[in-house]
PDB file of C-alpha atoms in Angstrom:
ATOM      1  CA  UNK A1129       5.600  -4.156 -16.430  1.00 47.00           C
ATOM      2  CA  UNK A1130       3.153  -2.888 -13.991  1.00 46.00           C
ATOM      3  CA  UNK A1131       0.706  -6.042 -14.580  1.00 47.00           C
ATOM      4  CA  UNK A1132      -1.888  -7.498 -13.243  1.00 44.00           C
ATOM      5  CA  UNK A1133      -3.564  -4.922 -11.926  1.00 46.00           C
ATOM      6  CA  UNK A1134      -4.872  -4.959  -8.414  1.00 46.00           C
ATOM      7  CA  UNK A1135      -6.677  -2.078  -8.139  1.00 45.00           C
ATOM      8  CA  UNK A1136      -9.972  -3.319 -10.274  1.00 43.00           C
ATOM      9  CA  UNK A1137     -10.859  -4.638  -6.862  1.00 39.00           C
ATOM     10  CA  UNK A1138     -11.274  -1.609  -5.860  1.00 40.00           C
ATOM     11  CA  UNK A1139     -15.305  -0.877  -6.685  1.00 38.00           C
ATOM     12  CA  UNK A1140     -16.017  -3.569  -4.414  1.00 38.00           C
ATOM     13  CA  UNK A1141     -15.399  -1.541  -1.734  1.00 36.00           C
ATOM     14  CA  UNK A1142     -17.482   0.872   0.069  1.00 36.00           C
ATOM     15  CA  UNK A1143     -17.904   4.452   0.282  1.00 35.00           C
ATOM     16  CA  UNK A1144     -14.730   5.789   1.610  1.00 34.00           C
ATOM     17  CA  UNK A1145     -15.309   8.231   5.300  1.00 34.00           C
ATOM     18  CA  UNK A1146     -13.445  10.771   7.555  1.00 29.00           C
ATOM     19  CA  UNK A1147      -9.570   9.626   8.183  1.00 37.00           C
ATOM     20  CA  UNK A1148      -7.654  10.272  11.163  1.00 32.00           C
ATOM     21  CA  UNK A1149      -5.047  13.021  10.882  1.00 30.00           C
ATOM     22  CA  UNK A1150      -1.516  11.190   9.778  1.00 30.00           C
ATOM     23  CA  UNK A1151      -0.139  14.207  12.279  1.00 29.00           C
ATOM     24  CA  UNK A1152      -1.837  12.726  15.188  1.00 32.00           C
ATOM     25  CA  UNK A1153      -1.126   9.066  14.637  1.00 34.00           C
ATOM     26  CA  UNK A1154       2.326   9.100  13.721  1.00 34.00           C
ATOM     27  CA  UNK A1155       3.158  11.526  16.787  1.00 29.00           C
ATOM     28  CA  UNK A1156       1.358   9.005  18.997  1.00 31.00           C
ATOM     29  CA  UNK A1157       3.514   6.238  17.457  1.00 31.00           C
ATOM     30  CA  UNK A1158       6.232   8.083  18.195  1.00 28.00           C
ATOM     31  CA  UNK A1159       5.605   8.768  21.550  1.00 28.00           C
ATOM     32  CA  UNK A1160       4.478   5.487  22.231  1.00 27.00           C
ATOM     33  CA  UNK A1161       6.860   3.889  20.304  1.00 29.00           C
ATOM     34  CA  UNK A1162       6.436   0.521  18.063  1.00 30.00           C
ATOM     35  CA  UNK A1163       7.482  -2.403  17.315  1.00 30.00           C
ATOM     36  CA  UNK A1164       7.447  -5.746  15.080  1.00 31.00           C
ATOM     37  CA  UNK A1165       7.403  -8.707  17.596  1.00 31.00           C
ATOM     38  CA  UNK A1166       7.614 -12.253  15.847  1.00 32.00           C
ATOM     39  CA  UNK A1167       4.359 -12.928  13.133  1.00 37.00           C
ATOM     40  CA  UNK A1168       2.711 -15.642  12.098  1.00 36.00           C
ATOM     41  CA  UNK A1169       2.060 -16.270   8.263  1.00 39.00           C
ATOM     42  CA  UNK A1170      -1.539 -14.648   7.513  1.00 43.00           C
ATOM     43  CA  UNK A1171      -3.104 -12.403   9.114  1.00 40.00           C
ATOM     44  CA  UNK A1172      -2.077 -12.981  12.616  1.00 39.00           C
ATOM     45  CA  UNK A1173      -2.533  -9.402  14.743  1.00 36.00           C
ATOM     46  CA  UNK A1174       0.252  -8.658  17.479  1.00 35.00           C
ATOM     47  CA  UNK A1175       3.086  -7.416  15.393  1.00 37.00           C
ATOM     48  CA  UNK A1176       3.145  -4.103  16.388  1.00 35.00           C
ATOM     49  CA  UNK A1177       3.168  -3.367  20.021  1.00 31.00           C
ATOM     50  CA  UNK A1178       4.828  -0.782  22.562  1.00 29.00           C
ATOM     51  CA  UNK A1179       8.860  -0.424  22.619  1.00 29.00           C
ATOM     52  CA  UNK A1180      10.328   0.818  19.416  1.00 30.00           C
ATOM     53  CA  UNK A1181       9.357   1.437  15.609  1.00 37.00           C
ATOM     54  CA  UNK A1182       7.897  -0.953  12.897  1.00 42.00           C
ATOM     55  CA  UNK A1183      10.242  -2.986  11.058  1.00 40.00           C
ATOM     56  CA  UNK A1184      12.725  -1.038   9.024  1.00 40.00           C
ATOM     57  CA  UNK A1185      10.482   2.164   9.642  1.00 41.00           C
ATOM     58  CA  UNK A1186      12.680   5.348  10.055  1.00 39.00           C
ATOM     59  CA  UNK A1187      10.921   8.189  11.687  1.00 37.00           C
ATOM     60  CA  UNK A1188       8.228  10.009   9.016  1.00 37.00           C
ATOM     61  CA  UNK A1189       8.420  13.471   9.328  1.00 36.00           C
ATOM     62  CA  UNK A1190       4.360  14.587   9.332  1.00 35.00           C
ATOM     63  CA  UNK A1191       2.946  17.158   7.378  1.00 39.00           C
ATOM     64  CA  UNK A1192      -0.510  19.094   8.226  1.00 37.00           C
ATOM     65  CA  UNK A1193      -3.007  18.378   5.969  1.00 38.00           C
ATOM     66  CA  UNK A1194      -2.086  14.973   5.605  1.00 43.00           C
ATOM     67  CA  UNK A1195      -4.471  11.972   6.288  1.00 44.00           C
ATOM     68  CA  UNK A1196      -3.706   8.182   7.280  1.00 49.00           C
ATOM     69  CA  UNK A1197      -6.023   5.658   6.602  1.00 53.00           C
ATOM     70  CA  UNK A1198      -9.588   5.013   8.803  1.00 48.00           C
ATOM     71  CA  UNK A1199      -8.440   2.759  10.976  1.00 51.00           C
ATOM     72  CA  UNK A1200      -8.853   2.710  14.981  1.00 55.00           C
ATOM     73  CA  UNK A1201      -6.818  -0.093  16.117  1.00 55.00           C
ATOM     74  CA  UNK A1202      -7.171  -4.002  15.859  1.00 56.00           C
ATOM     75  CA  UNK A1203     -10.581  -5.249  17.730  1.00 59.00           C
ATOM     76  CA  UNK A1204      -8.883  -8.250  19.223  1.00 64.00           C
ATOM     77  CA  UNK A1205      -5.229  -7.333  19.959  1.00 58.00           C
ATOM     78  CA  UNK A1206      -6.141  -3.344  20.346  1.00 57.00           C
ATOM     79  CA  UNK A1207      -2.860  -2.577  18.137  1.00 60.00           C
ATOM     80  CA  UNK A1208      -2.788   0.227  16.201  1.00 79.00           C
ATOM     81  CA  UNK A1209      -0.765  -1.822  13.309  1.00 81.00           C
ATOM     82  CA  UNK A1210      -0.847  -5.111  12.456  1.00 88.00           C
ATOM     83  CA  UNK A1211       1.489  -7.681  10.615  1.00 91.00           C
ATOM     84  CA  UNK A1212       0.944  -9.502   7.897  1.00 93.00           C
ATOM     85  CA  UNK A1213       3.445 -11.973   6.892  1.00 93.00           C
ATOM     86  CA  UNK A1214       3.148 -14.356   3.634  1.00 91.00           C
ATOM     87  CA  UNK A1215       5.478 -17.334   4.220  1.00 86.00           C
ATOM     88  CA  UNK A1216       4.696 -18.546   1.180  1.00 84.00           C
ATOM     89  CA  UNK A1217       6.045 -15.815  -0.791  1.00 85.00           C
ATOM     90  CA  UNK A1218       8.319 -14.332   1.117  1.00 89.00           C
ATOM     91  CA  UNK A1219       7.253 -10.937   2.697  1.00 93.00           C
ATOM     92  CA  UNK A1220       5.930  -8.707   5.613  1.00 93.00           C
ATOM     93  CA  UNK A1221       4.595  -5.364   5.715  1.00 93.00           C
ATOM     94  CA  UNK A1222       2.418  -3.519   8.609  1.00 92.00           C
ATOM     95  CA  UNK A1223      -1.048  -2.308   7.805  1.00 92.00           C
ATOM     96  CA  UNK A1224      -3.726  -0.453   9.811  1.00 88.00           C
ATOM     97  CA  UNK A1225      -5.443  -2.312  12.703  1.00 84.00           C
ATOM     98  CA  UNK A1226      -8.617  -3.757  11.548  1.00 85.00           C
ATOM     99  CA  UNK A1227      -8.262  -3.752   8.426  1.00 90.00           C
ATOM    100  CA  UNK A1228      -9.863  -7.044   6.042  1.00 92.00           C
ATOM    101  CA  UNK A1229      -7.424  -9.205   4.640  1.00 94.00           C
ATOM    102  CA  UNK A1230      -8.053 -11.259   1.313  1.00 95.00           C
ATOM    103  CA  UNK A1231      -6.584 -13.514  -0.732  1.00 93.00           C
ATOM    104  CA  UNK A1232      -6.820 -14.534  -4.558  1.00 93.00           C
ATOM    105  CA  UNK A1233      -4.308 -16.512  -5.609  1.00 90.00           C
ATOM    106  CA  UNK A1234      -0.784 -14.443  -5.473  1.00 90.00           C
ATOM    107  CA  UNK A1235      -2.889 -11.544  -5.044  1.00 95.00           C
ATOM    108  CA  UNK A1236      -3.042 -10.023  -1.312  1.00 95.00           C
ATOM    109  CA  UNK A1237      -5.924  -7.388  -0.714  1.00 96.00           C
ATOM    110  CA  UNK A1238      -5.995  -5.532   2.774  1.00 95.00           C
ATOM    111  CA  UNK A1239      -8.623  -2.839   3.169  1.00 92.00           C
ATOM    112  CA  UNK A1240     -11.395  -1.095   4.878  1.00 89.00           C
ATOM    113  CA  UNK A1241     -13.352   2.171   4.210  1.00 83.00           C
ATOM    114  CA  UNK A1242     -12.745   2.663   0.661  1.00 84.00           C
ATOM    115  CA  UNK A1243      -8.753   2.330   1.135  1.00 90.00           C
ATOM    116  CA  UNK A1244      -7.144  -0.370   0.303  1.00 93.00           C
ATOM    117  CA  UNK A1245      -3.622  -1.997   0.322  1.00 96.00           C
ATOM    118  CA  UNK A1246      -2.807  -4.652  -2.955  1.00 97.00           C
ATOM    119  CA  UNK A1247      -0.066  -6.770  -3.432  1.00 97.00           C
ATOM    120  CA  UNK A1248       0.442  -8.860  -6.401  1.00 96.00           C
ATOM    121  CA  UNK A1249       3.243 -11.381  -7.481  1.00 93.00           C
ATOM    122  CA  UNK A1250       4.512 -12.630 -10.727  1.00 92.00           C
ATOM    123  CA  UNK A1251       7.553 -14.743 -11.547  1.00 93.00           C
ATOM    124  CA  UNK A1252      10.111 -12.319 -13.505  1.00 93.00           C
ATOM    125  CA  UNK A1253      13.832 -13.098 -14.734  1.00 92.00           C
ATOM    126  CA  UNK A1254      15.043 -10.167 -14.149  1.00 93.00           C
ATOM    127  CA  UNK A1255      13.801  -6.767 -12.461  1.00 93.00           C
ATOM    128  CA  UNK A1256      11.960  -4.539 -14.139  1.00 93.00           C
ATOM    129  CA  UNK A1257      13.664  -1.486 -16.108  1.00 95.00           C
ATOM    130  CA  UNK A1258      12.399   1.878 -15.491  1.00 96.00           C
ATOM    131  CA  UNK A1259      11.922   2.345 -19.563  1.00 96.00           C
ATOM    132  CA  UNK A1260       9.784  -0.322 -19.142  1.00 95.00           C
ATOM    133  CA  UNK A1261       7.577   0.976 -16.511  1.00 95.00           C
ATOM    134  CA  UNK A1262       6.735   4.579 -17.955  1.00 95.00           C
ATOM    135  CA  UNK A1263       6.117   3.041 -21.221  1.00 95.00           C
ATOM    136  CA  UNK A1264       3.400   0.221 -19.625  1.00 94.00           C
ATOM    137  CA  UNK A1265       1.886   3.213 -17.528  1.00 94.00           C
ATOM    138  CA  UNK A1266       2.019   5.539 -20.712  1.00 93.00           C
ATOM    139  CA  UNK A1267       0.084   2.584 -22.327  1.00 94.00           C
ATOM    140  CA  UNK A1268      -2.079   2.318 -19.650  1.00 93.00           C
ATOM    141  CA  UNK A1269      -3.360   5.788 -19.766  1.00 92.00           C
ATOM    142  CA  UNK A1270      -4.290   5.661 -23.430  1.00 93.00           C
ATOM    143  CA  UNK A1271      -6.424   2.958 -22.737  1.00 92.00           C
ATOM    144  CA  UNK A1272      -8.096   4.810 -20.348  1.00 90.00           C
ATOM    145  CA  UNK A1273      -6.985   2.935 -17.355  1.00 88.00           C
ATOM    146  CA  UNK A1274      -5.472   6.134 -15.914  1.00 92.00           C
ATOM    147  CA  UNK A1275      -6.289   9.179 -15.451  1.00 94.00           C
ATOM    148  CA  UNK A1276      -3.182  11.034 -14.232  1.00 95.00           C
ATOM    149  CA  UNK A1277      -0.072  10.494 -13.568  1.00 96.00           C
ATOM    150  CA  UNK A1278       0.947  12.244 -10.711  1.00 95.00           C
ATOM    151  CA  UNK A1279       4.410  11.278 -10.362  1.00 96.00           C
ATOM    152  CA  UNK A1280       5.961   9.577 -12.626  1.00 96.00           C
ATOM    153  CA  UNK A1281       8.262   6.407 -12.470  1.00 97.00           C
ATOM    154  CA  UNK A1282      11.232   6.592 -10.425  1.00 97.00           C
ATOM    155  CA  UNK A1283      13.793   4.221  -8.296  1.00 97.00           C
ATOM    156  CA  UNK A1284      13.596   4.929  -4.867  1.00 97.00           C
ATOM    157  CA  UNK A1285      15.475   2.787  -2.042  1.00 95.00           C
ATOM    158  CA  UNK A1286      13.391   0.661   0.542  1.00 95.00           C
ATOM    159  CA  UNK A1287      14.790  -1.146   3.264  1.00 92.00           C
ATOM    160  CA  UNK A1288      13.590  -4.162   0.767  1.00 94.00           C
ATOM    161  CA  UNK A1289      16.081  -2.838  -1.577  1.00 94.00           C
ATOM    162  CA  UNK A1290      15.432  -1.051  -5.055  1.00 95.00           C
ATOM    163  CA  UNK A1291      11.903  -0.360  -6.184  1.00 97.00           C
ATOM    164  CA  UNK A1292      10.262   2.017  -8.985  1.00 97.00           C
ATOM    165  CA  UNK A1293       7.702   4.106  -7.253  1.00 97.00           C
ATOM    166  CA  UNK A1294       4.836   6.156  -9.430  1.00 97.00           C
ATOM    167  CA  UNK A1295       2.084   7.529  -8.620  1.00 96.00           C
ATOM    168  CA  UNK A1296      -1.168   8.166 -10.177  1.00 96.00           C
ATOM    169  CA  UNK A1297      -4.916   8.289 -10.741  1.00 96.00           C
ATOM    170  CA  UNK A1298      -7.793   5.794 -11.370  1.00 94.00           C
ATOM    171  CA  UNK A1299     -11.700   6.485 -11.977  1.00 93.00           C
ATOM    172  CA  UNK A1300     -13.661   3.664  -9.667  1.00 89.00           C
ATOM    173  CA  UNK A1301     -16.798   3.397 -11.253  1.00 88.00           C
ATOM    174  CA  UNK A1302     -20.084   3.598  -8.983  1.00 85.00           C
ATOM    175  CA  UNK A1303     -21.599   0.273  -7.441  1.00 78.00           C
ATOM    176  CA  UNK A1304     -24.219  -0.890  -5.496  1.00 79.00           C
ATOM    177  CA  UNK A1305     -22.525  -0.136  -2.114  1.00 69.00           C
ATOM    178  CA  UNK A1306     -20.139   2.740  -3.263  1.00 73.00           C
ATOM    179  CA  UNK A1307     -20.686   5.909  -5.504  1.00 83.00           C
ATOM    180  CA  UNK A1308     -17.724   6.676  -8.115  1.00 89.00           C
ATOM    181  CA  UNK A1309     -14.538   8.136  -7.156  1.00 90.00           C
ATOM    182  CA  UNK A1310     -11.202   9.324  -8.043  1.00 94.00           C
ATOM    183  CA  UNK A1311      -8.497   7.125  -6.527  1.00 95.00           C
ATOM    184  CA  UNK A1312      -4.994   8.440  -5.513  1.00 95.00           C
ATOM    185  CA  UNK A1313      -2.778   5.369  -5.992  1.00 96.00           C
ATOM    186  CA  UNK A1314       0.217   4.845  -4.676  1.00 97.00           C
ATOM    187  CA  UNK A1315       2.397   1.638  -6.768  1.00 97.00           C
ATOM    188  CA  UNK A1316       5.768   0.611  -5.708  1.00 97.00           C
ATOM    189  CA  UNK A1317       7.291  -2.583  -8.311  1.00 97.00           C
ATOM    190  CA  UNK A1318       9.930  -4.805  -6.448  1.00 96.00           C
ATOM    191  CA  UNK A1319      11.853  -7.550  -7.548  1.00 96.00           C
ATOM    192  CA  UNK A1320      13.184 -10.436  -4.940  1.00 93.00           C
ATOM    193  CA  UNK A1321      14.240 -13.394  -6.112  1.00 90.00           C
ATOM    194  CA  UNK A1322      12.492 -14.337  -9.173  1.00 93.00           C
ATOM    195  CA  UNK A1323       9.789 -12.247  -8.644  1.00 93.00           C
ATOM    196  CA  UNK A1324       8.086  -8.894  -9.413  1.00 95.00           C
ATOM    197  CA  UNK A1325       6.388  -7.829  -6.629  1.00 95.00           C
ATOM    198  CA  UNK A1326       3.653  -4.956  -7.431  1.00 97.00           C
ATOM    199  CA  UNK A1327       2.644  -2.845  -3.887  1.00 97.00           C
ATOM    200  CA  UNK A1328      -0.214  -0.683  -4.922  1.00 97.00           C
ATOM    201  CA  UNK A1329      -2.090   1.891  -1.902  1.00 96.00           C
ATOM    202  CA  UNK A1330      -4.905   3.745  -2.612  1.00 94.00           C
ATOM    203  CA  UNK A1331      -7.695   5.396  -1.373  1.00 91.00           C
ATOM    204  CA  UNK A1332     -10.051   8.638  -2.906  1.00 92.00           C
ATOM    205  CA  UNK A1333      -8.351  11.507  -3.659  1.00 91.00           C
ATOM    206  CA  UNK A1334      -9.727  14.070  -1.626  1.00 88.00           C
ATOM    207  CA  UNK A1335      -7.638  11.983   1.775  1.00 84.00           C
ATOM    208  CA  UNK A1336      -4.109  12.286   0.821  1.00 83.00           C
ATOM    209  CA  UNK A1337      -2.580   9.177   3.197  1.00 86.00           C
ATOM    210  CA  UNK A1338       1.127   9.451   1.689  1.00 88.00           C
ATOM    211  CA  UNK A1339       2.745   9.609   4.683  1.00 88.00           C
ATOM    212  CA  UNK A1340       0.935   6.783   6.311  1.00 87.00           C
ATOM    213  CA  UNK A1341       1.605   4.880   2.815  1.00 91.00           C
ATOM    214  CA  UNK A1342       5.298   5.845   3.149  1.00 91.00           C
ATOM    215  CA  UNK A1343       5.893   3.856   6.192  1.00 90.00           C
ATOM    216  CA  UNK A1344       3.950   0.783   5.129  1.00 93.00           C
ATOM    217  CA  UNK A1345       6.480   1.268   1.962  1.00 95.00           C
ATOM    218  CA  UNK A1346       9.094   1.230   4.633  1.00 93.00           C
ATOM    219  CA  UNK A1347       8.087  -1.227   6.750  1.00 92.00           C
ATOM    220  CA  UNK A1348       7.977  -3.720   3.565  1.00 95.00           C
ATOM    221  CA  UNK A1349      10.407  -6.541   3.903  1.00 94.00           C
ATOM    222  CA  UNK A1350      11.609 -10.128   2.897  1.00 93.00           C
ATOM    223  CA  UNK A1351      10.387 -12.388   5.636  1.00 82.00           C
TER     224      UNK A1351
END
């Protein structure tokens, strides 16, 4: 249920470095408040500016010890998030400033600094059942595609609607530009229409960015 797998892509990335505090940016979102002004479909920056909160965002509460992505803000725009909107299939979520977007087919890759955030589509008849999901990610882990699982498969509620969140491990083997890691993934499955959504965020273990990968859960909608 939780096929194809995104986060192969991973080892192309490089070696991951220092994160921001989550503390620190999500206070200065707060105080400077943000909002979702119209997108285009791509990667079109400008979606989040000054005025009130991402789209469907509620406030996070922070946590110390808590990291959100490297990011900075957008080069050309200066935002601190950044839309992206597929037209084509249907959905918008807000991702760090800066970040690379990529495309492979129904495949969406956005990521920078050994972090990364996947989303991957497949036609479905009906949504996926959480019996379903454990037993794929039990499978999974046998064949050594997991390491951990950290949390296991649950519904949770989205402003999207319904979606089984888990939570889990992944070795990234060592490449030319990147050594091997652990990888703290973060997989939410939707279903809209048709279609199984899978929203995977990761990054190495040692930077915990749940809270900052909570609101880009949040923020997640049907465009």
């Amino acid at each position: 249920m939780v096929d194809p797998d995104p986060d192969g892509m991973e080892a192309q990335m490089g070696h991951a470095r220092t994160t921001l505090c989550i503390a620190s940016l999500l206070l200065f979102a707060v105080a400077a408040g943000c909002a979702t002004s119209p997108s285009t479909s791509g990667t079109g920056p400008g979606s989040v500016t000054a005025g009130s909160q991402p789209p469907g965002a509620s406030s996070p509460a922070t946590s110390p010890g808590t990291f959100v992505p490297a990011s900075g803000t957008d080069p050309k725009s200066g935002l601190l998030f950044d839309t992206f909107t597929s037209a084509k299939l249907g959905y918008r979520l807000i991702y760090p400033g800066g970040w690379n977007v990529t495309r492979a087919g129904t495949t969406v890759r956005i990521a920078k600094f050994g972090n990364a955030i996947v989303v991957a589509e497949r036609p479905a008849g009906s949504a996926p059942k959480l019996k379903g999901v454990r037993a794929a990610i039990k499978k999974q882990r046998a064949k050594g595609g997991l390491l951990a699982v950290t949390v296991p498969a649950r519904p949770v509620s989205l402003s999207a609607g319904r979606a089984l969140r888990v939570v889990f491990t992944q070795a990234r083997a060592a490449t030319d530009t990147s050594p091997a890691a652990t990888l703290l993934v973060y997989r939410y499955i939707l279903y809209h229409d048709g279609r199984v959504i899978v929203l995977s965020m990761q990054g190495p273990q040692q930077f915990d960015n749940r809270q900052a990968y909570k609101l880009i859960a949040e923020t997640f909608a049907w465009a």
